[in-house]
PDB file of C-alpha atoms in Angstrom:
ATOM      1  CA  UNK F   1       0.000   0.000   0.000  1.00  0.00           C
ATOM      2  CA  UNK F   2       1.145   3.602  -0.890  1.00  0.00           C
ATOM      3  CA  UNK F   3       0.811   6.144   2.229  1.00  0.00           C
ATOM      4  CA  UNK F   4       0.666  10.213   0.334  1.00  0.00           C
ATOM      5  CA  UNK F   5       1.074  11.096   4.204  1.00  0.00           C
ATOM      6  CA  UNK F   6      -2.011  13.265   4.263  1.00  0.00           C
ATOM      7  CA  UNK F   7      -3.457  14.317   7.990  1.00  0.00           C
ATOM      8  CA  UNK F   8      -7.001  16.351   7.484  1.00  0.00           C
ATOM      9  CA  UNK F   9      -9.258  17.257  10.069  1.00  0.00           C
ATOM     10  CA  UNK F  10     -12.514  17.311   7.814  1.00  0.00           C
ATOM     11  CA  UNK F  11     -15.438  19.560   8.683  1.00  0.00           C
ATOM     12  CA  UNK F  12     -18.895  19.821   8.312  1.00  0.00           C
ATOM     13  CA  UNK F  13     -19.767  19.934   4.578  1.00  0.00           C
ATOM     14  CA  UNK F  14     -15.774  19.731   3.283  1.00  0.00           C
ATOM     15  CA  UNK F  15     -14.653  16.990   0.836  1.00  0.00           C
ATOM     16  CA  UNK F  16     -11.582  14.766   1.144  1.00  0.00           C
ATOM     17  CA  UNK F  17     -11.326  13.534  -1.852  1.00  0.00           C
ATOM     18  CA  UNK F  18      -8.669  10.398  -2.559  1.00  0.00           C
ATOM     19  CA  UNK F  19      -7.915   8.715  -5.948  1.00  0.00           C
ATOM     20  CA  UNK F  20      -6.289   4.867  -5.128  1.00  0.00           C
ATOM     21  CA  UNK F  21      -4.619   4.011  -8.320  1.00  0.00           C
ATOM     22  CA  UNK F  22      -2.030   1.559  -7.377  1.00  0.00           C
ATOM     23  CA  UNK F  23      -3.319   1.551  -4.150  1.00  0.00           C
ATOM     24  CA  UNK F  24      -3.780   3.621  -0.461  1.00  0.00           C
ATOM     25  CA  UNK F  25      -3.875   2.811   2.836  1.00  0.00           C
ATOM     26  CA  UNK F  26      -6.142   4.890   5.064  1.00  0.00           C
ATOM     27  CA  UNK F  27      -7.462   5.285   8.411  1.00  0.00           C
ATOM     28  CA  UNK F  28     -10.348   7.227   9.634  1.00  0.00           C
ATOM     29  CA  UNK F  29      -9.724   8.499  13.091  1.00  0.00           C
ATOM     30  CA  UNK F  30     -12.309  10.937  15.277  1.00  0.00           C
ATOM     31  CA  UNK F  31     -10.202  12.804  17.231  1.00  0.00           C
ATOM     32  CA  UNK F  32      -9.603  12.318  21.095  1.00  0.00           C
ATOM     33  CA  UNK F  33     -11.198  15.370  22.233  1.00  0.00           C
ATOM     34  CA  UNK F  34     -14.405  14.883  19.711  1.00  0.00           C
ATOM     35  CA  UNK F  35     -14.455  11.630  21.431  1.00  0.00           C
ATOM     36  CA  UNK F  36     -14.483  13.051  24.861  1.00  0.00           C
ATOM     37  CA  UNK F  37     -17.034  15.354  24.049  1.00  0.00           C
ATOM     38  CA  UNK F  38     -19.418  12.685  22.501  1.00  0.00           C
ATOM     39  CA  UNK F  39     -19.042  13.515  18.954  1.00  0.00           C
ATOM     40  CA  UNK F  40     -21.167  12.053  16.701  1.00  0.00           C
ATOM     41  CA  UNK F  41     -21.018  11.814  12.618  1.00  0.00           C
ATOM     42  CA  UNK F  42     -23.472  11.585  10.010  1.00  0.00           C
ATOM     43  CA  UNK F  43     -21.684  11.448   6.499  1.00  0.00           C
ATOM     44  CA  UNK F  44     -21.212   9.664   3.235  1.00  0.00           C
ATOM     45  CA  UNK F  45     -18.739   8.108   2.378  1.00  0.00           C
ATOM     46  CA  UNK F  46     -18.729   7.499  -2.157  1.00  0.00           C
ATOM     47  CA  UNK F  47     -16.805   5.401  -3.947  1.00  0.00           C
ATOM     48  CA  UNK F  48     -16.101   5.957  -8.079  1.00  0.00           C
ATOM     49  CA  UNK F  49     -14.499   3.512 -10.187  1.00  0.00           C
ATOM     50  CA  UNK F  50     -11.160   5.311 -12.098  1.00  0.00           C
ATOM     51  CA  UNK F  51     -11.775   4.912 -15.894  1.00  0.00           C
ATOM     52  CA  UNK F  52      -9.556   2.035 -16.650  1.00  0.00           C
ATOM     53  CA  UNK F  53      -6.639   4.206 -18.463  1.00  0.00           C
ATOM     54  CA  UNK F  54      -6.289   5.266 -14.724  1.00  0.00           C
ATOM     55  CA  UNK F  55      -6.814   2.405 -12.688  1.00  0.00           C
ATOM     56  CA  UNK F  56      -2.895   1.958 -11.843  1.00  0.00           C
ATOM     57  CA  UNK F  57      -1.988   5.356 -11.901  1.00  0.00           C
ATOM     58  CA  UNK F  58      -0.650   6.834  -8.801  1.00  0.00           C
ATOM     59  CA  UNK F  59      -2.413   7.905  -5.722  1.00  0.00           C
ATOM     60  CA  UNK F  60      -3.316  11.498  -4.878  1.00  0.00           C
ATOM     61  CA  UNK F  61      -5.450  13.180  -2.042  1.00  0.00           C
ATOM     62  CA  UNK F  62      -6.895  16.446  -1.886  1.00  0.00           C
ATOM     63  CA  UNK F  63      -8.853  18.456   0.794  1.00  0.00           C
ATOM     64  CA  UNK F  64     -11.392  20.994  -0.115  1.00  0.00           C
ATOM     65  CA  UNK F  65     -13.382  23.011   2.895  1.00  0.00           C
ATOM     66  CA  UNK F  66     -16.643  23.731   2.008  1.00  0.00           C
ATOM     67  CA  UNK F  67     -16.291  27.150   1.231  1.00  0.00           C
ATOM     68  CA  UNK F  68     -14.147  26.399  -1.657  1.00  0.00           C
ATOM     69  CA  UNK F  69     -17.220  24.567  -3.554  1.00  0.00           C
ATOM     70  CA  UNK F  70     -19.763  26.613  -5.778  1.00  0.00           C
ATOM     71  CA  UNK F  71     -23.261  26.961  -4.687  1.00  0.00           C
ATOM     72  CA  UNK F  72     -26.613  27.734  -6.708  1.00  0.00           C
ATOM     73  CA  UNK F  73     -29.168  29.006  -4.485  1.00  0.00           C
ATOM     74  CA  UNK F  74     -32.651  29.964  -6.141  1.00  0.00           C
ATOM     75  CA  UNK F  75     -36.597  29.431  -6.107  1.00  0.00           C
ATOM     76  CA  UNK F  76     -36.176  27.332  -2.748  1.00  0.00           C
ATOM     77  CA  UNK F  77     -33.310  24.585  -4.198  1.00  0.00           C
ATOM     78  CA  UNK F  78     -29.496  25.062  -3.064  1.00  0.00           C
ATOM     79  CA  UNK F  79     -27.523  23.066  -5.332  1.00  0.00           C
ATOM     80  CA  UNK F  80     -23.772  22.258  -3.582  1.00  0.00           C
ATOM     81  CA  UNK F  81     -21.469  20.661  -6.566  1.00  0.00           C
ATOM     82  CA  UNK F  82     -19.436  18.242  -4.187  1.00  0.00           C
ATOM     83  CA  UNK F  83     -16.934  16.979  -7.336  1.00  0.00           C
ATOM     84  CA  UNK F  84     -17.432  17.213 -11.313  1.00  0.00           C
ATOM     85  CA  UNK F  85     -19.999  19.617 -13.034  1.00  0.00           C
ATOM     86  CA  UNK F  86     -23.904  20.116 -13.334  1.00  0.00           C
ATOM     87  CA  UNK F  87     -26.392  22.742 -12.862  1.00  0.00           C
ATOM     88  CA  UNK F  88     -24.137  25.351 -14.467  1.00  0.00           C
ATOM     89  CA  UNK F  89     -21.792  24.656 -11.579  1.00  0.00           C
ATOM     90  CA  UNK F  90     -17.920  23.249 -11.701  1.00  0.00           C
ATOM     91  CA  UNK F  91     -16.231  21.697  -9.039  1.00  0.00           C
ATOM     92  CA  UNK F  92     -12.520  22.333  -7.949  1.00  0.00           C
ATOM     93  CA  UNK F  93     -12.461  18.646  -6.558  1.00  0.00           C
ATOM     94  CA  UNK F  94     -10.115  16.419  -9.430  1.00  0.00           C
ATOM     95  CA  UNK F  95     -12.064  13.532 -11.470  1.00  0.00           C
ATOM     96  CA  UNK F  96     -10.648  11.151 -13.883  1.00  0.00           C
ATOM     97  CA  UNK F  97     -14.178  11.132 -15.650  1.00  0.00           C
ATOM     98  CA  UNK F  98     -17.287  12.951 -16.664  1.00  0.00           C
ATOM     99  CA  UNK F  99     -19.188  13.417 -12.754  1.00  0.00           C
ATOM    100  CA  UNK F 100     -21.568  14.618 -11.110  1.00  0.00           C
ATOM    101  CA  UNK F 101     -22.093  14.971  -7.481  1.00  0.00           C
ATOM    102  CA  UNK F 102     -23.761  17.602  -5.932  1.00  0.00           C
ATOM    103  CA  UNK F 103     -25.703  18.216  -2.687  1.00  0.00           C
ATOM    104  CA  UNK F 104     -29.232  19.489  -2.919  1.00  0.00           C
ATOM    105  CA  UNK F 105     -31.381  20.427  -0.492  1.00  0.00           C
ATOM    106  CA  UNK F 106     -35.110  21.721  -1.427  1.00  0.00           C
ATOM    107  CA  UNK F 107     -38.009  23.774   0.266  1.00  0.00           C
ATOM    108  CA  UNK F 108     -41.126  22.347   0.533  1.00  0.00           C
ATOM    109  CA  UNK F 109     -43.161  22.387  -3.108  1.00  0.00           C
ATOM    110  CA  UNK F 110     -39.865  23.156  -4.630  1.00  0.00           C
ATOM    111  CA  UNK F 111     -39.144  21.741  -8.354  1.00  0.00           C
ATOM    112  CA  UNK F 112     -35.671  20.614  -9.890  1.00  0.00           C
ATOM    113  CA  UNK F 113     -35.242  19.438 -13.305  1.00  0.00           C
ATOM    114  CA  UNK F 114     -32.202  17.232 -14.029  1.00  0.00           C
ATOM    115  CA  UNK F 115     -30.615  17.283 -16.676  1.00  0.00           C
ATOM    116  CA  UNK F 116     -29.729  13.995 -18.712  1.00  0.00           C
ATOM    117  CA  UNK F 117     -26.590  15.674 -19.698  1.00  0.00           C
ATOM    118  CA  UNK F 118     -24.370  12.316 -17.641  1.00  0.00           C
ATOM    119  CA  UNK F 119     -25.742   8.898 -18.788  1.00  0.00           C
ATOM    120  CA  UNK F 120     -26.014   7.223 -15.741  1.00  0.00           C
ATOM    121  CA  UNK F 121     -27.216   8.592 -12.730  1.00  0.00           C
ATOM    122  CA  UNK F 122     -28.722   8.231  -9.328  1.00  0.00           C
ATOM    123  CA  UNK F 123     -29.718  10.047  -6.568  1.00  0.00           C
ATOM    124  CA  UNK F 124     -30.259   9.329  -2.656  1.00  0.00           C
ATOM    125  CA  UNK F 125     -32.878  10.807  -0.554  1.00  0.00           C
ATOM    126  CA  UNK F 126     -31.344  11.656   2.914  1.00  0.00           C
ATOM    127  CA  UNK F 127     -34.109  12.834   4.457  1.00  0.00           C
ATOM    128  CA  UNK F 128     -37.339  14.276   3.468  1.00  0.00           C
ATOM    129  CA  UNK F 129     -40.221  13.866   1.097  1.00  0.00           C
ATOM    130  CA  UNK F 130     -39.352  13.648  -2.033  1.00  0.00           C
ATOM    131  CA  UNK F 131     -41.529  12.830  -5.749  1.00  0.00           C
ATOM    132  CA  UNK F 132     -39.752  11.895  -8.967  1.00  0.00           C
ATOM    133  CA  UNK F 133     -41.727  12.311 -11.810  1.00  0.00           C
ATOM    134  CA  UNK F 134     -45.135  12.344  -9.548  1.00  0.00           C
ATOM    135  CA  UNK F 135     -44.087   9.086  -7.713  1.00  0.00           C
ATOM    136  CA  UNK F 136     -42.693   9.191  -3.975  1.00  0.00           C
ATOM    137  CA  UNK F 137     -39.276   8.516  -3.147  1.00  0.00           C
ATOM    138  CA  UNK F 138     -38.287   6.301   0.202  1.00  0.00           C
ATOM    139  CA  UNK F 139     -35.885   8.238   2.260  1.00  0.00           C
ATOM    140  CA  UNK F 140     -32.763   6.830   2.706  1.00  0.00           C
ATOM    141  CA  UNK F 141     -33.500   4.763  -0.958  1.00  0.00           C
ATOM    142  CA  UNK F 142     -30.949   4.912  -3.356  1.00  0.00           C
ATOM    143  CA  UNK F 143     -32.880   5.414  -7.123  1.00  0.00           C
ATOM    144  CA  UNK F 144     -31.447   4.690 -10.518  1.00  0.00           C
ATOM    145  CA  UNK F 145     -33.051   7.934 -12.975  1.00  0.00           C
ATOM    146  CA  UNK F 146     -33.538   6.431 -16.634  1.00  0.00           C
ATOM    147  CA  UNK F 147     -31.015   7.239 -19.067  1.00  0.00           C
ATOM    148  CA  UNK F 148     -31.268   9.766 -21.516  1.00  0.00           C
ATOM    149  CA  UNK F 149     -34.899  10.892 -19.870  1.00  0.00           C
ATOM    150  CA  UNK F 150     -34.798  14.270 -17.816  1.00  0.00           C
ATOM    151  CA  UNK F 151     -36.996  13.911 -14.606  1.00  0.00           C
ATOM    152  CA  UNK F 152     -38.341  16.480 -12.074  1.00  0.00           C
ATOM    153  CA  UNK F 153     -37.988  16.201  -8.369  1.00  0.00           C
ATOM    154  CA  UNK F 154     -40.275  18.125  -6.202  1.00  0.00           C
ATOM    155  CA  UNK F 155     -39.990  18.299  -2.704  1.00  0.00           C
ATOM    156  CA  UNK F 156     -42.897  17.935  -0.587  1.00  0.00           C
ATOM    157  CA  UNK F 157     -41.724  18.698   2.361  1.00  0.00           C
ATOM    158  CA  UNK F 158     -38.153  19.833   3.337  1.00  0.00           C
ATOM    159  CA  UNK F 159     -35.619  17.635   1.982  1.00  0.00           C
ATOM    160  CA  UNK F 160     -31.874  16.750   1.509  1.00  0.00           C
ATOM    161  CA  UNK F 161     -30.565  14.645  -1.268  1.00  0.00           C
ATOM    162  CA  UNK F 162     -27.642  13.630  -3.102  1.00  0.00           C
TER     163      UNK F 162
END
């Protein structure tokens, strides 16, 4: 295993993002204090397959706080592009391939169309009520969106998504 010697206290809403190529050994760690305090942590954690030109290429890490990524905030959706573009928004996080990640959180009756500019995608409903197309969407569900269709989300009650 390859160690880039990388030490990052991450905060709410920052992104550590890794790439393994030949390989990376990590360790997740809450800090004593946190521990002493009772932290808890609520968090994803997304993996991304390398395209294969890139599979043994050779490791990197990179930090951004959250401040660093754009933000879209209008008609009752904020739109937080985590890595990769979307929603007229472009990440400073590296990708090897065409992505899109974003956090979106939506007022109640809010709409959002997405786009089918990236063939596959998906989202996951953190919390909330959600409809996709008309039809509800289980919290805490990850769905496939068909390719090549656009759909349109609307929130019916607060929600959080990725």
């Amino acid at each position: 295993a390859c160690l880039v010697g990388s030490d990052q206290l991450v905060l709410p809403g920052d992104v550590s993002w890794m790439t393994a190529g030949r390989g990376v050994a990590h360790v997740e760690r809450t800090p004593a204090d946190a521990l002493a305090k009772g932290s808890s942590l609520h968090g994803l954690q997304v993996w991304l397959a390398s395209p294969r030109e890139h599979e043994q290429g050779a490791p990197s890490y990179s930090h951004h706080p959250a401040a660093s990524l754009p933000v879209s905030d209008s008609l009752g959706v904020r739109i937080c592009m985590i890595a990769g573009t979307g929603f007229c928004l472009a990440s400073p996080v590296p990708v090897l391939s065409p992505t899109l990640y974003a956090q979106v959180q939506m007022q109640t009756a809010a709409t959002l169309q997405v786009p089918n500019e990236h063939v596959e995608r998906a989202l996951y409903l953190l919390e909330g009520e959600l409809q996709m197309n008309g039809e509800d969407v289980a919290p805490c569900s990850l769905v496939v969106l068909p390719e090549g269709e656009e759909v349109t989300l609307c929130a019916q009650g607060e929600c959080q998504l990725v």
